[in-house]
């Protein structure tokens, strides 16, 4: 399949007007400072080429997109039985940070690992002794996915998140009360906010998508990074829960396994074809990138990417 920079450039300019109708996230103050008119996209084709368009040098924090990466990591480290003892496999139909079903669901474990409560339960399983060692081990795992050893998190965003994370903190205490997690809640919050604050551009995000699109094989070295069964679990969660409580609509309109974040990033996987990284920070009312969604829709329709 031949997709050119010129094609993507046209699509980016076509969706850019939508950025005016979205809102920048406000509950994490450091995220509120960005220019809302930005739009960028990268398609990392499995043959190796990365086609890009828009404001591609712009970096952003990956926020909830990290939930797919921590899930893949913990499935590798701890195995399916341990993970699914602590989180379920069902969509909630609620916003990503909702506490409602945690209380009413029996047992009181998070319904899936793509909502905040579920991601906290997954991150709590990160192995290692203390914050720095646990972080460093996760960072090493991510380096293989991005093919980059210099992966960092944005300090300012992380601090800002920590200071405003009382809802996440309360989810974590609730989980500890119900024995879903153990250990120090503040250390967990530190780890979780670091993973949310990992910074990259859309090319790097698309490169991660390409590993998943190739069933866990590195698109450059041909080396196996993730077992195919873990890729399958991640892709399935991306379809059922990846776009928050708009996942059903996204599956119908776009049909690509995807994971969104409140910074306006979207990770997409077109199995056997490419990984997609999109960034546009103005969000719709459910917290998905407004122009990013439109861009994914356009690309999926043009190239017949829907898996359904
Ligand atoms: N760091 C954000 C939070 O925990 C991530 C949420 C998101 O991207 N949906 O609230």
GROMACS .gro file of C-alpha atoms and ligand atoms in nm:
model
  318
    1UNK     CA    1   0.000   0.000   0.000
    2UNK     CA    2   0.138   0.341  -0.098
    3UNK     CA    3   0.045   0.626   0.136
    4UNK     CA    4   0.228   0.952   0.073
    5UNK     CA    5   0.313   1.256   0.281
    6UNK     CA    6   0.098   1.459   0.040
    7UNK     CA    7  -0.210   1.243   0.113
    8UNK     CA    8  -0.164   1.274   0.489
    9UNK     CA    9  -0.099   1.646   0.462
   10UNK     CA   10  -0.432   1.695   0.285
   11UNK     CA   11  -0.612   1.496   0.554
   12UNK     CA   12  -0.447   1.695   0.834
   13UNK     CA   13  -0.554   2.027   0.680
   14UNK     CA   14  -0.903   1.891   0.622
   15UNK     CA   15  -0.952   1.810   0.993
   16UNK     CA   16  -0.761   2.107   1.141
   17UNK     CA   17  -1.077   2.330   1.158
   18UNK     CA   18  -1.225   2.084   1.412
   19UNK     CA   19  -0.959   2.185   1.664
   20UNK     CA   20  -1.156   2.505   1.720
   21UNK     CA   21  -1.450   2.313   1.862
   22UNK     CA   22  -1.258   2.108   2.118
   23UNK     CA   23  -1.139   2.182   2.470
   24UNK     CA   24  -0.792   2.142   2.616
   25UNK     CA   25  -0.791   1.927   2.929
   26UNK     CA   26  -0.807   2.142   3.238
   27UNK     CA   27  -0.783   1.912   3.539
   28UNK     CA   28  -0.406   1.868   3.490
   29UNK     CA   29  -0.287   2.232   3.487
   30UNK     CA   30   0.046   2.167   3.310
   31UNK     CA   31  -0.140   2.012   3.017
   32UNK     CA   32  -0.354   2.320   2.970
   33UNK     CA   33  -0.069   2.525   2.823
   34UNK     CA   34  -0.056   2.379   2.472
   35UNK     CA   35  -0.154   2.534   2.141
   36UNK     CA   36  -0.497   2.380   2.060
   37UNK     CA   37  -0.462   2.413   1.683
   38UNK     CA   38  -0.193   2.145   1.647
   39UNK     CA   39  -0.256   1.829   1.447
   40UNK     CA   40   0.000   1.564   1.359
   41UNK     CA   41  -0.001   1.209   1.230
   42UNK     CA   42   0.253   0.935   1.159
   43UNK     CA   43   0.197   0.598   0.994
   44UNK     CA   44   0.478   0.352   1.056
   45UNK     CA   45   0.438   0.102   0.773
   46UNK     CA   46   0.549  -0.254   0.840
   47UNK     CA   47   0.783  -0.237   0.541
   48UNK     CA   48   0.980   0.020   0.745
   49UNK     CA   49   0.881   0.360   0.607
   50UNK     CA   50   0.730   0.619   0.843
   51UNK     CA   51   0.498   0.863   0.662
   52UNK     CA   52   0.414   1.181   0.852
   53UNK     CA   53   0.224   1.509   0.824
   54UNK     CA   54   0.138   1.814   1.033
   55UNK     CA   55   0.315   1.938   1.346
   56UNK     CA   56   0.522   1.622   1.375
   57UNK     CA   57   0.806   1.756   1.588
   58UNK     CA   58   0.567   1.841   1.867
   59UNK     CA   59   0.605   1.610   2.169
   60UNK     CA   60   0.323   1.529   2.408
   61UNK     CA   61   0.269   1.315   2.716
   62UNK     CA   62   0.103   0.985   2.636
   63UNK     CA   63  -0.135   0.983   2.937
   64UNK     CA   64  -0.382   0.694   2.915
   65UNK     CA   65  -0.214   0.548   2.607
   66UNK     CA   66   0.039   0.421   2.862
   67UNK     CA   67  -0.230   0.187   2.997
   68UNK     CA   68  -0.179  -0.045   2.697
   69UNK     CA   69   0.197  -0.044   2.751
   70UNK     CA   70   0.183  -0.114   3.124
   71UNK     CA   71  -0.069  -0.391   3.057
   72UNK     CA   72   0.158  -0.556   2.800
   73UNK     CA   73   0.453  -0.526   3.038
   74UNK     CA   74   0.271  -0.669   3.339
   75UNK     CA   75   0.121  -0.954   3.135
   76UNK     CA   76   0.479  -1.044   3.045
   77UNK     CA   77   0.609  -1.006   3.398
   78UNK     CA   78   0.321  -1.159   3.593
   79UNK     CA   79   0.114  -1.363   3.349
   80UNK     CA   80  -0.256  -1.364   3.266
   81UNK     CA   81  -0.381  -1.539   3.581
   82UNK     CA   82  -0.233  -1.277   3.818
   83UNK     CA   83  -0.348  -0.982   3.606
   84UNK     CA   84  -0.705  -1.102   3.560
   85UNK     CA   85  -0.731  -1.193   3.924
   86UNK     CA   86  -0.706  -0.817   3.984
   87UNK     CA   87  -0.883  -0.660   3.683
   88UNK     CA   88  -1.174  -0.770   3.466
   89UNK     CA   89  -1.227  -0.787   3.090
   90UNK     CA   90  -1.545  -0.582   3.045
   91UNK     CA   91  -1.609  -0.227   2.924
   92UNK     CA   92  -1.776   0.002   3.178
   93UNK     CA   93  -1.965   0.251   2.963
   94UNK     CA   94  -1.851   0.511   3.220
   95UNK     CA   95  -1.588   0.788   3.200
   96UNK     CA   96  -1.229   0.669   3.248
   97UNK     CA   97  -1.193   0.804   3.600
   98UNK     CA   98  -1.531   0.693   3.734
   99UNK     CA   99  -1.547   0.530   4.076
  100UNK     CA  100  -1.913   0.423   4.046
  101UNK     CA  101  -1.887   0.060   3.931
  102UNK     CA  102  -1.595  -0.014   4.161
  103UNK     CA  103  -1.835   0.000   4.450
  104UNK     CA  104  -2.133  -0.176   4.294
  105UNK     CA  105  -1.946  -0.450   4.107
  106UNK     CA  106  -1.872  -0.779   4.289
  107UNK     CA  107  -1.593  -0.859   4.351
  108UNK     CA  108  -1.480  -0.497   4.388
  109UNK     CA  109  -1.211  -0.516   4.122
  110UNK     CA  110  -1.187  -0.270   3.830
  111UNK     CA  111  -1.384  -0.386   3.527
  112UNK     CA  112  -1.089  -0.350   3.285
  113UNK     CA  113  -0.727  -0.226   3.270
  114UNK     CA  114  -0.803   0.073   3.039
  115UNK     CA  115  -0.986   0.277   3.304
  116UNK     CA  116  -0.787   0.457   3.573
  117UNK     CA  117  -0.878   0.212   3.851
  118UNK     CA  118  -0.774  -0.083   3.635
  119UNK     CA  119  -0.450   0.080   3.525
  120UNK     CA  120  -0.364   0.156   3.888
  121UNK     CA  121  -0.418  -0.212   3.973
  122UNK     CA  122  -0.189  -0.312   3.683
  123UNK     CA  123   0.083  -0.060   3.769
  124UNK     CA  124   0.074  -0.178   4.131
  125UNK     CA  125   0.212  -0.509   3.998
  126UNK     CA  126   0.526  -0.349   3.853
  127UNK     CA  127   0.818  -0.554   3.986
  128UNK     CA  128   1.127  -0.413   4.156
  129UNK     CA  129   1.249  -0.273   4.482
  130UNK     CA  130   1.134   0.087   4.531
  131UNK     CA  131   1.018   0.353   4.289
  132UNK     CA  132   1.338   0.403   4.088
  133UNK     CA  133   1.408   0.035   4.022
  134UNK     CA  134   1.045  -0.032   3.931
  135UNK     CA  135   1.046   0.265   3.695
  136UNK     CA  136   1.378   0.174   3.537
  137UNK     CA  137   1.260  -0.180   3.458
  138UNK     CA  138   0.945  -0.051   3.290
  139UNK     CA  139   1.146   0.212   3.100
  140UNK     CA  140   1.379  -0.059   2.966
  141UNK     CA  141   1.080  -0.255   2.841
  142UNK     CA  142   0.948   0.058   2.665
  143UNK     CA  143   1.288   0.124   2.508
  144UNK     CA  144   1.258  -0.201   2.315
  145UNK     CA  145   0.917  -0.091   2.184
  146UNK     CA  146   1.035   0.255   2.078
  147UNK     CA  147   1.388   0.150   1.981
  148UNK     CA  148   1.510   0.443   2.185
  149UNK     CA  149   1.700   0.430   2.511
  150UNK     CA  150   1.642   0.794   2.595
  151UNK     CA  151   1.274   0.773   2.675
  152UNK     CA  152   1.184   1.027   2.945
  153UNK     CA  153   0.883   1.159   3.127
  154UNK     CA  154   0.788   1.526   3.156
  155UNK     CA  155   0.864   1.637   3.512
  156UNK     CA  156   0.637   1.937   3.510
  157UNK     CA  157   0.337   1.737   3.388
  158UNK     CA  158   0.406   1.461   3.638
  159UNK     CA  159   0.426   1.706   3.930
  160UNK     CA  160   0.110   1.876   3.813
  161UNK     CA  161  -0.067   1.539   3.795
  162UNK     CA  162   0.053   1.433   4.138
  163UNK     CA  163  -0.077   1.755   4.289
  164UNK     CA  164  -0.419   1.711   4.134
  165UNK     CA  165  -0.451   1.331   4.158
  166UNK     CA  166  -0.691   1.307   4.451
  167UNK     CA  167  -0.945   1.113   4.249
  168UNK     CA  168  -0.678   0.861   4.141
  169UNK     CA  169  -0.554   0.854   4.499
  170UNK     CA  170  -0.901   0.770   4.626
  171UNK     CA  171  -0.936   0.494   4.363
  172UNK     CA  172  -0.605   0.348   4.483
  173UNK     CA  173  -0.706   0.357   4.851
  174UNK     CA  174  -1.037   0.194   4.761
  175UNK     CA  175  -0.849  -0.082   4.577
  176UNK     CA  176  -0.617  -0.135   4.872
  177UNK     CA  177  -0.909  -0.154   5.113
  178UNK     CA  178  -1.053  -0.433   4.897
  179UNK     CA  179  -0.718  -0.616   4.866
  180UNK     CA  180  -0.695  -0.561   4.489
  181UNK     CA  181  -0.359  -0.390   4.545
  182UNK     CA  182  -0.102  -0.393   4.824
  183UNK     CA  183   0.176  -0.158   4.921
  184UNK     CA  184   0.241   0.212   4.936
  185UNK     CA  185  -0.025   0.421   4.759
  186UNK     CA  186   0.201   0.728   4.716
  187UNK     CA  187   0.469   0.518   4.544
  188UNK     CA  188   0.199   0.378   4.316
  189UNK     CA  189   0.079   0.731   4.235
  190UNK     CA  190   0.437   0.831   4.154
  191UNK     CA  191   0.480   0.537   3.918
  192UNK     CA  192   0.141   0.586   3.755
  193UNK     CA  193   0.188   0.959   3.699
  194UNK     CA  194   0.534   0.896   3.553
  195UNK     CA  195   0.395   0.647   3.304
  196UNK     CA  196   0.122   0.897   3.207
  197UNK     CA  197   0.385   1.171   3.164
  198UNK     CA  198   0.610   0.978   2.924
  199UNK     CA  199   0.684   1.214   2.642
  200UNK     CA  200   0.711   1.135   2.273
  201UNK     CA  201   0.613   1.256   1.927
  202UNK     CA  202   0.368   1.091   1.689
  203UNK     CA  203   0.644   0.908   1.496
  204UNK     CA  204   0.755   0.733   1.816
  205UNK     CA  205   0.397   0.645   1.900
  206UNK     CA  206   0.344   0.503   1.550
  207UNK     CA  207   0.661   0.293   1.593
  208UNK     CA  208   0.509   0.133   1.904
  209UNK     CA  209   0.191   0.070   1.705
  210UNK     CA  210   0.395  -0.103   1.436
  211UNK     CA  211   0.529  -0.357   1.689
  212UNK     CA  212   0.170  -0.443   1.782
  213UNK     CA  213   0.064  -0.442   1.415
  214UNK     CA  214   0.334  -0.700   1.350
  215UNK     CA  215   0.214  -0.925   1.632
  216UNK     CA  216   0.492  -0.825   1.868
  217UNK     CA  217   0.783  -0.836   1.623
  218UNK     CA  218   1.016  -0.535   1.602
  219UNK     CA  219   0.960  -0.377   1.258
  220UNK     CA  220   1.330  -0.295   1.217
  221UNK     CA  221   1.526  -0.583   1.370
  222UNK     CA  222   1.271  -0.863   1.325
  223UNK     CA  223   1.328  -0.957   1.688
  224UNK     CA  224   1.034  -1.075   1.899
  225UNK     CA  225   0.943  -0.817   2.167
  226UNK     CA  226   0.595  -0.929   2.274
  227UNK     CA  227   0.432  -1.271   2.252
  228UNK     CA  228   0.138  -1.270   2.007
  229UNK     CA  229  -0.114  -1.367   2.278
  230UNK     CA  230  -0.030  -1.048   2.471
  231UNK     CA  231  -0.067  -0.839   2.155
  232UNK     CA  232  -0.407  -1.004   2.102
  233UNK     CA  233  -0.523  -0.920   2.455
  234UNK     CA  234  -0.407  -0.557   2.420
  235UNK     CA  235  -0.573  -0.512   2.080
  236UNK     CA  236  -0.898  -0.655   2.212
  237UNK     CA  237  -0.904  -0.414   2.506
  238UNK     CA  238  -0.826  -0.130   2.267
  239UNK     CA  239  -1.135  -0.218   2.061
  240UNK     CA  240  -1.370  -0.264   2.356
  241UNK     CA  241  -1.240   0.006   2.594
  242UNK     CA  242  -0.962   0.207   2.422
  243UNK     CA  243  -1.165   0.520   2.340
  244UNK     CA  244  -1.327   0.540   2.686
  245UNK     CA  245  -1.708   0.535   2.675
  246UNK     CA  246  -1.701   0.614   2.301
  247UNK     CA  247  -1.534   0.283   2.210
  248UNK     CA  248  -1.846   0.137   2.048
  249UNK     CA  249  -1.895   0.439   1.826
  250UNK     CA  250  -1.526   0.439   1.732
  251UNK     CA  251  -1.542   0.069   1.644
  252UNK     CA  252  -1.833   0.137   1.408
  253UNK     CA  253  -1.694   0.454   1.251
  254UNK     CA  254  -1.322   0.370   1.243
  255UNK     CA  255  -1.279   0.001   1.329
  256UNK     CA  256  -0.912   0.021   1.430
  257UNK     CA  257  -0.785  -0.095   1.772
  258UNK     CA  258  -0.690   0.236   1.934
  259UNK     CA  259  -0.602   0.394   2.267
  260UNK     CA  260  -0.657   0.754   2.349
  261UNK     CA  261  -0.513   0.991   2.614
  262UNK     CA  262  -0.629   1.324   2.759
  263UNK     CA  263  -0.329   1.501   2.612
  264UNK     CA  264  -0.489   1.441   2.269
  265UNK     CA  265  -0.275   1.149   2.155
  266UNK     CA  266  -0.417   0.839   1.986
  267UNK     CA  267  -0.232   0.514   1.924
  268UNK     CA  268  -0.378   0.305   1.642
  269UNK     CA  269  -0.296  -0.044   1.519
  270UNK     CA  270  -0.379  -0.170   1.173
  271UNK     CA  271  -0.283  -0.539   1.198
  272UNK     CA  272  -0.042  -0.645   0.926
  273UNK     CA  273  -0.024  -0.292   0.780
  274UNK     CA  274   0.099  -0.014   1.011
  275UNK     CA  275   0.108   0.155   1.348
  276UNK     CA  276  -0.056   0.499   1.375
  277UNK     CA  277   0.034   0.789   1.603
  278UNK     CA  278  -0.195   1.091   1.610
  279UNK     CA  279  -0.179   1.408   1.817
  280UNK     CA  280  -0.421   1.697   1.845
  281UNK     CA  281  -0.486   1.832   2.194
  282UNK     CA  282  -0.839   1.977   2.164
  283UNK     CA  283  -1.078   1.717   2.306
  284UNK     CA  284  -1.445   1.629   2.266
  285UNK     CA  285  -1.679   1.597   2.564
  286UNK     CA  286  -1.569   1.238   2.637
  287UNK     CA  287  -1.200   1.330   2.639
  288UNK     CA  288  -1.100   1.205   2.293
  289UNK     CA  289  -0.903   1.421   2.050
  290UNK     CA  290  -1.166   1.580   1.828
  291UNK     CA  291  -0.956   1.637   1.514
  292UNK     CA  292  -0.761   1.317   1.590
  293UNK     CA  293  -1.081   1.112   1.579
  294UNK     CA  294  -1.184   1.277   1.249
  295UNK     CA  295  -0.839   1.207   1.107
  296UNK     CA  296  -0.857   0.839   1.203
  297UNK     CA  297  -1.203   0.820   1.048
  298UNK     CA  298  -1.079   0.971   0.724
  299UNK     CA  299  -0.778   0.743   0.704
  300UNK     CA  300  -0.977   0.432   0.786
  301UNK     CA  301  -1.236   0.510   0.520
  302UNK     CA  302  -0.983   0.606   0.255
  303UNK     CA  303  -0.760   0.302   0.298
  304UNK     CA  304  -1.027   0.056   0.411
  305UNK     CA  305  -0.856  -0.005   0.745
  306UNK     CA  306  -1.161  -0.113   0.946
  307UNK     CA  307  -1.118  -0.466   1.074
  308UNK     CA  308  -1.492  -0.527   1.078
  309LIG     N1  309  -0.310   1.093   3.387
  309LIG     C1  310  -0.448   1.094   3.352
  309LIG     C2  311  -0.534   1.055   3.470
  309LIG     O1  312  -0.500   0.967   3.541
  309LIG     C3  313  -0.470   1.002   3.239
  309LIG     C4  314  -0.614   0.997   3.196
  309LIG     C5  315  -0.637   0.984   3.049
  309LIG     O2  316  -0.551   1.008   2.964
  309LIG     N2  317  -0.758   0.951   3.019
  309LIG     O3  318  -0.636   1.113   3.495
   0.00000   0.00000   0.00000
